[in-house]
Each structure stands twice: as C-alpha cells, then as structure tokens.
Amino acid sequence: SEGIAMAAYESSWILWPVDMQKDLLIVITAAQKPMKLSAGGMAVLSVQTYSQTLYNGYSIFAVLNDIVN
C-alpha cells in the first residue's frame, strides 16, 4: 500500500478532469497511511509481513503433506 500514493502522484493527473483529480487526492491521502493488521492484539503486522507468514506457513504445510502421503 505504500507505493500506491507515489504511483498515483506520478501519473499524468494534471491532464485529468478536475473531479478525477479530487478523487485521486483522496486515494493519495488514504494510501499514505500504511495498512496494518493486529495479531491478536499482541503485535502489529504489515500486510507484507502477513502475506509472507501465510506463504511460509503454506510451504511448510505442503512439504509435510507430501511427506505424510
């Protein structure tokens, strides 16, 4: 989510109609606050950390599933 604001700003927004420029401003403002997840109230995870944790967990599961079968 952190790169969304920069990507939106670097687009050719100057040529867009004013109503779309205002919508883009809302997107840029919202994207400047990084998305975070709470892990049981004990720790705060970024979306990247959460997705990497899911990926690693599934990889371990797949290996163990292959060994069992």
PDB file of C-alpha atoms in Angstrom:
ATOM      1  CA  SER A   1       0.000   0.000   0.000  1.00  0.00           C
ATOM      2  CA  GLU A   2       2.953   2.318   0.492  1.00  0.00           C
ATOM      3  CA  GLY A   3       3.730   2.603  -3.237  1.00  0.00           C
ATOM      4  CA  ILE A   4       0.169   3.492  -4.246  1.00  0.00           C
ATOM      5  CA  ALA A   5       0.449   7.160  -3.275  1.00  0.00           C
ATOM      6  CA  MET A   6       3.656   7.621  -5.250  1.00  0.00           C
ATOM      7  CA  ALA A   7       2.298   5.778  -8.291  1.00  0.00           C
ATOM      8  CA  ALA A   8      -0.856   7.898  -8.252  1.00  0.00           C
ATOM      9  CA  TYR A   9       1.125  11.122  -7.930  1.00  0.00           C
ATOM     10  CA  GLU A  10       3.483  10.181 -10.771  1.00  0.00           C
ATOM     11  CA  SER A  11       0.589   9.553 -13.174  1.00  0.00           C
ATOM     12  CA  SER A  12      -0.464  12.208 -15.679  1.00  0.00           C
ATOM     13  CA  TRP A  13      -3.104  13.585 -13.299  1.00  0.00           C
ATOM     14  CA  ILE A  14      -2.610  17.176 -14.482  1.00  0.00           C
ATOM     15  CA  LEU A  15      -4.399  16.337 -17.741  1.00  0.00           C
ATOM     16  CA  TRP A  16      -7.378  14.725 -15.991  1.00  0.00           C
ATOM     17  CA  PRO A  17     -10.724  16.440 -15.343  1.00  0.00           C
ATOM     18  CA  VAL A  18     -10.966  18.266 -12.015  1.00  0.00           C
ATOM     19  CA  ASP A  19     -13.426  15.768 -10.493  1.00  0.00           C
ATOM     20  CA  MET A  20     -10.985  12.914 -11.164  1.00  0.00           C
ATOM     21  CA  GLN A  21      -8.131  14.972  -9.696  1.00  0.00           C
ATOM     22  CA  LYS A  22     -10.139  15.364  -6.492  1.00  0.00           C
ATOM     23  CA  ASP A  23     -10.769  11.603  -6.383  1.00  0.00           C
ATOM     24  CA  LEU A  24      -7.049  10.999  -6.869  1.00  0.00           C
ATOM     25  CA  LEU A  25      -6.296  13.286  -3.940  1.00  0.00           C
ATOM     26  CA  ILE A  26      -8.487  11.082  -1.748  1.00  0.00           C
ATOM     27  CA  VAL A  27      -6.622   7.988  -2.943  1.00  0.00           C
ATOM     28  CA  ILE A  28      -3.235   9.589  -2.273  1.00  0.00           C
ATOM     29  CA  THR A  29      -4.291  10.714   1.200  1.00  0.00           C
ATOM     30  CA  ALA A  30      -5.648   7.278   2.137  1.00  0.00           C
ATOM     31  CA  ALA A  31      -2.631   5.443   0.712  1.00  0.00           C
ATOM     32  CA  GLN A  32      -0.183   7.438   2.819  1.00  0.00           C
ATOM     33  CA  LYS A  33      -1.382   5.570   5.919  1.00  0.00           C
ATOM     34  CA  PRO A  34       0.074   2.054   5.619  1.00  0.00           C
ATOM     35  CA  MET A  35      -2.291  -0.849   6.169  1.00  0.00           C
ATOM     36  CA  LYS A  36      -1.580  -2.764   9.368  1.00  0.00           C
ATOM     37  CA  LEU A  37      -3.089  -5.857  10.937  1.00  0.00           C
ATOM     38  CA  SER A  38      -3.209  -6.684  14.620  1.00  0.00           C
ATOM     39  CA  ALA A  39      -2.023 -10.170  15.530  1.00  0.00           C
ATOM     40  CA  GLY A  40      -4.288 -10.990  18.442  1.00  0.00           C
ATOM     41  CA  GLY A  41      -3.682  -7.585  19.961  1.00  0.00           C
ATOM     42  CA  MET A  42      -0.107  -8.582  20.778  1.00  0.00           C
ATOM     43  CA  ALA A  43       1.735  -7.308  17.706  1.00  0.00           C
ATOM     44  CA  VAL A  44       1.096  -5.193  14.649  1.00  0.00           C
ATOM     45  CA  LEU A  45       1.822  -6.806  11.284  1.00  0.00           C
ATOM     46  CA  SER A  46       2.186  -5.049   7.989  1.00  0.00           C
ATOM     47  CA  VAL A  47       0.384  -6.553   5.027  1.00  0.00           C
ATOM     48  CA  GLN A  48       3.744  -7.659   3.600  1.00  0.00           C
ATOM     49  CA  THR A  49       4.670  -9.494   6.817  1.00  0.00           C
ATOM     50  CA  TYR A  50       1.245 -11.123   6.967  1.00  0.00           C
ATOM     51  CA  SER A  51       1.431 -12.338   3.365  1.00  0.00           C
ATOM     52  CA  GLN A  52       4.971 -13.665   3.882  1.00  0.00           C
ATOM     53  CA  THR A  53       3.808 -15.514   7.016  1.00  0.00           C
ATOM     54  CA  LEU A  54       0.939 -17.098   5.096  1.00  0.00           C
ATOM     55  CA  TYR A  55       3.267 -18.081   2.254  1.00  0.00           C
ATOM     56  CA  ASN A  56       5.781 -19.674   4.627  1.00  0.00           C
ATOM     57  CA  GLY A  57       3.042 -21.486   6.547  1.00  0.00           C
ATOM     58  CA  TYR A  58       1.563 -22.932   3.389  1.00  0.00           C
ATOM     59  CA  SER A  59       5.017 -24.005   2.173  1.00  0.00           C
ATOM     60  CA  ILE A  60       5.621 -25.919   5.404  1.00  0.00           C
ATOM     61  CA  PHE A  61       2.157 -27.455   5.173  1.00  0.00           C
ATOM     62  CA  ALA A  62       2.752 -28.579   1.580  1.00  0.00           C
ATOM     63  CA  VAL A  63       6.068 -30.220   2.469  1.00  0.00           C
ATOM     64  CA  LEU A  64       4.597 -32.019   5.494  1.00  0.00           C
ATOM     65  CA  ASN A  65       1.574 -33.094   3.450  1.00  0.00           C
ATOM     66  CA  ASP A  66       3.858 -34.613   0.798  1.00  0.00           C
ATOM     67  CA  ILE A  67       5.837 -36.481   3.466  1.00  0.00           C
ATOM     68  CA  VAL A  68       2.700 -37.930   5.087  1.00  0.00           C
ATOM     69  CA  ASN A  69       1.181 -39.011   1.775  1.00  0.00           C
TER      70      ASN A  69
END
